[in-house]
Amino acid sequence: MEKGDPAHRNPFRLRAHSTLRHFAIAFVGLVCFFTSTVYVYGPTVWESHLQIHQLPPHAADTLARCRSLSQTPPTTASSKRTVSDRFAPGTRPHFLKNARVWTGNKNGTEVIIADILLESGLIKGVGRISPSFLAAYADELVVMDLKGAWVTPGIVDLHSHIGDSSSPELKGASSDDNSRKGPILPWLRALDGLNTHDDSFELSISGGVTTALVLPGSANAIGGQGFTIKLRPTDEKSPTSMLLEPPYNVNVSFPDDGILRWRQMKHACGKDKELSDHCPVDDVFRIEAKIQDEYCQQVLAGNTQVLSKGPFPQDLQWESLVDVLRGRVKVHVHCYEAVDLDDVVRLTNEFQFPIAAFHHAHEAYLVPTVLEKAFGRTPAVAMFATNARYKREAYRGSEFAPRLLAQSGIPVVMKSDHPVTDSRYLLYEAQQAFVYGLPDNLAIASVTSTPAEIMGMGHRIGYIKEGWDADIVVWDSHPLALGATPTQVFIDGIPQLTSPHVVSKPRSFQSKPRVPDYAEEARNAIKYEGLPPLEPRASRSETVLFTNVRSVLSKVGTNVQALFTETSSRKTVSVLVDRGEVKCVGMDCTRLKDGSDVQVVIDLEGGSISPGLVTYGSPIGLEEIEAERSTNDGVAPDPLSGDVPSIVGGDGALIRAVDGLQFGGRSALLAYRAGVTTGISTPKHYGFFGGLSASFSTGVSHRLKPGAIVQEVNALHVSIKHTGGVSVSTQVASLRRLLVHPAEAYESDTGRYFREIRAVWCYTCFIDPILMKSTLQGRLTLVVETDNADIIATIIHLKKEVEQMFGASMKWTISGGAEAHLLAKELAQAKVGVVQIPSRPFPYGWDQRRILPGPPLSKQSSLMTLIENNVTVGIGIMEAWSARNTRFDLAWIAIEAGGRLSKADAIALASTNLDILLGGTIEDNTAGELVATSGGDLLDVSSRVVAVISPQRGLVDML
Ligand SMILES: *[C@@H]1O[C@H](CO)[C@@H](O)[C@H](O)[C@H]1NC(C)=O
Ligand SMILES: *[C@@H]1O[C@H](CO)[C@@H](O)[C@H](O)[C@H]1NC(C)=O
Ligand SMILES: *[C@@H]1O[C@H](CO)[C@@H](O)[C@H](O)[C@H]1NC(C)=O
């Protein structure tokens, strides 16, 4: 984990320095030990000529130790199991009839229609299972007819901090994933911090995740040992009882049954670590290695005197690193850039240890041959789909990395880094990788069989095969269809969803989605070393004709409406655009009124024209690389913490986002290329005052270009949260005072803008308050950033209080709103809208813990609850990289609504509704910017955005 906790979001925390030396030091020490101990592997004659009674009690153990040094864990199931070691007695056998099974066999290409029998925690059969065989189970057997539903192995997460960085985040129980005690902590165990009350267990299971490798964080060169767990609750309720094949070291220092199991170790290189102090570990290692070597050599040569001096000398601090060199540890290296990948690969060859996977590794796709040179075997790459640019090392990250790595034959794993991304949606990472060109077989494998193999558990999880663990997900659609949701999840044969809520989906969702051809973009990612040019170019002609258009949606007033949608007939229309304005929509739009010819004709292949989307909630346009201060606008001062300099106006200063905007950033341009034409940003702030938001075009190169600034001032933002600092009641008191006594508060920007919210000049109150009551409405929107239902209730109350006091209605919006669904009716009555951020909620902190998770855990989602109570709703994002995924966020909402929300209504959530909620000027006469998609509409994964039609700028941008 490297981000996700508030500390991480503060970029000042990170310091750049090279810690390669820590690696080298550790391994220099170890290799001395290793190369000297290899001599002890040979056969010895020691037992034969020594009398047992001459030996100290530890002799047998010591001999076994010296002999075991050459063993490695088995990679296949040792024998056919009849009962799983994780079987929970009392679990009923389940018979799943008529499943469409992705087995994981044949390189992930095998899909069979089959029945599956789950019993004793195992998959007891896959195929046609004879009734006579089943008869033996009699009434005990639970029979489920899946009617052809898709079934995959349980999702396996190769990189999680679930339990260790638990949710909601609380200081006493969370953030146990990083230790700041030194650069090399191989003795630290992720298991020791695993909080069994993490809300994420249930949530992630509801997304199909059954197994996770819980790794320590990345604050250290060697962060410690990872552990593989199954996510289900156990009777024992302990972290230990969640473990899957724990290595013997979990509770003893030496295996009693002689069977080794894989250990997991987290290393990190590059700029993530904070601990730059160089420990003298090399000396420790050299000395220990020498002592061990001399001892063991003599023991195995038959020298009993050395035995009587004491047992096998071992320092528990370093024993796990010794195992690394013996090939008994799956080493997971958090490593990003070519320089660091290359360094580590050199080390693997110098000290001869294999690496299981490079994690994050945003530049791995640029240097596949470096990876191939790693010692032993080519490491897998475990990555995010589109989460990139959060620090310099991730700046060259590409959505085409999975596809390009797969082309080079490198194993591809998609991982969550939970809670950095919510592992409930790990399959979504695979879906995105698939959209950008990872073949379907490898995409499903990237979250099932491939991670299972990489963590050394492929002999029991990651496949649907007889004898494997009964970890199975039944899906409501093809697993690569956006929004695929489990209808049941089995872990160790135990159904995890008690009353799953299932949404009905169109038949088409049962087939593999069609995806665009991004071959050229993928080639460019390599050609331009991860930084392909993203700037749009305007059409060379002022007139552009879009043909073969299957739907046309447009802003009409405050709504999005369908001007044309294809009905059952295969009818399509053409759309004629001149200087950025739509001149004609219909079957016979071929030339302009003046008869001039159209020079540029674009076949949309059944695509669409729809309103450009708006992104809000992240610092897009104000920061390029989150962790790089020099790329960021910085943080606005906060009057409640008393640190506003007088030169800017002291407490009365109000910061405007428009003054800090930067154009041409990669997240903004990628958003533009994905149909998000407008960004709304608020000055970055950690305290109460958010300042004034601004809206701008994501596709222009600088502020002075026409259309660059959509609106200089959108809304005034305040943030009311449980922060542990200034109390919530103090924050509310400040807001009340600013509303009630703005002039008295400050003869300043703050006073002026707060009067705009209330729209009552104080002297008018005295002149004719009764008259004012009937007509006044606030001009400026107040956005209150909060998630907590109690705070929202207080805000609703405050709004009534102020409105009654001054007789003016005000425009207020809740931004965040994780718990807003609890007050849906009250919000509607108070005419307070909600921008929910993120659109698929997660209980990050205490203020957000009462989320409504949506299917399959609850029938309703929080968004639909608000919408159906007539609350005006928009959606937002938390981090700028995800602006590009807005259209998929909307598609997800539409799919999950199961037909209760049209595509136009879904698009409104990130266009007209955001305009309304964030103080946008609604102009009836202009439709605003439009985006053209080919191969499907804006919400289809099969489509790509090919053009932006801009009336403001009088042009069509070609993408
Ligand atoms: C596995 O599938 C991928 C993609 O479909 C293909 O490129 C690769 O060659 C296959 N590997 C094997 C061993 O068949
Ligand atoms: C250690 O744990 C393993 C796996 O849970 C168990 O089988 C074994 O009995 C334990 N050994 C001791 C000494 O507790
Ligand atoms: C929402 O508004 C519609 C249309 O005005 C109305 O029919 C419906 O009853 C309202 N729903 C609620 C929960 O108030």
Short mmCIF file of N, CA and C and ligand atoms in Angstrom, two decimals, residues 107 439 441-442, ligand 1:
data_model
loop_
_atom_site.label_atom_id
_atom_site.label_comp_id
_atom_site.label_asym_id
_atom_site.label_seq_id
_atom_site.Cartn_x
_atom_site.Cartn_y
_atom_site.Cartn_z
N ASN A 107 -4.80 -22.67 -20.82
CA ASN A 107 -4.40 -21.27 -20.94
C ASN A 107 -5.60 -20.33 -20.78
N PRO A 439 -6.10 -10.20 -24.05
CA PRO A 439 -7.04 -11.23 -24.51
C PRO A 439 -7.93 -11.74 -23.37
N ASN A 441 -9.03 -14.62 -22.39
CA ASN A 441 -8.58 -15.74 -21.55
C ASN A 441 -7.59 -15.28 -20.49
N LEU A 442 -6.70 -14.40 -20.89
CA LEU A 442 -5.69 -13.91 -19.94
C LEU A 442 -6.29 -12.90 -18.96
C1 LIG B 1 -2.18 -18.14 -24.04
O1 LIG B 1 -3.07 -17.20 -24.61
C2 LIG B 1 -2.47 -16.03 -25.10
C3 LIG B 1 -3.52 -15.03 -25.51
O2 LIG B 1 -4.65 -15.61 -26.05
C4 LIG B 1 -1.51 -16.37 -26.22
O3 LIG B 1 -0.91 -15.22 -26.70
C5 LIG B 1 -0.48 -17.32 -25.68
O4 LIG B 1 0.38 -17.73 -26.71
C6 LIG B 1 -1.12 -18.55 -25.08
N1 LIG B 1 -0.12 -19.36 -24.43
C7 LIG B 1 -0.04 -20.64 -24.63
C8 LIG B 1 1.02 -21.36 -23.88
O5 LIG B 1 -0.81 -21.25 -25.36
#
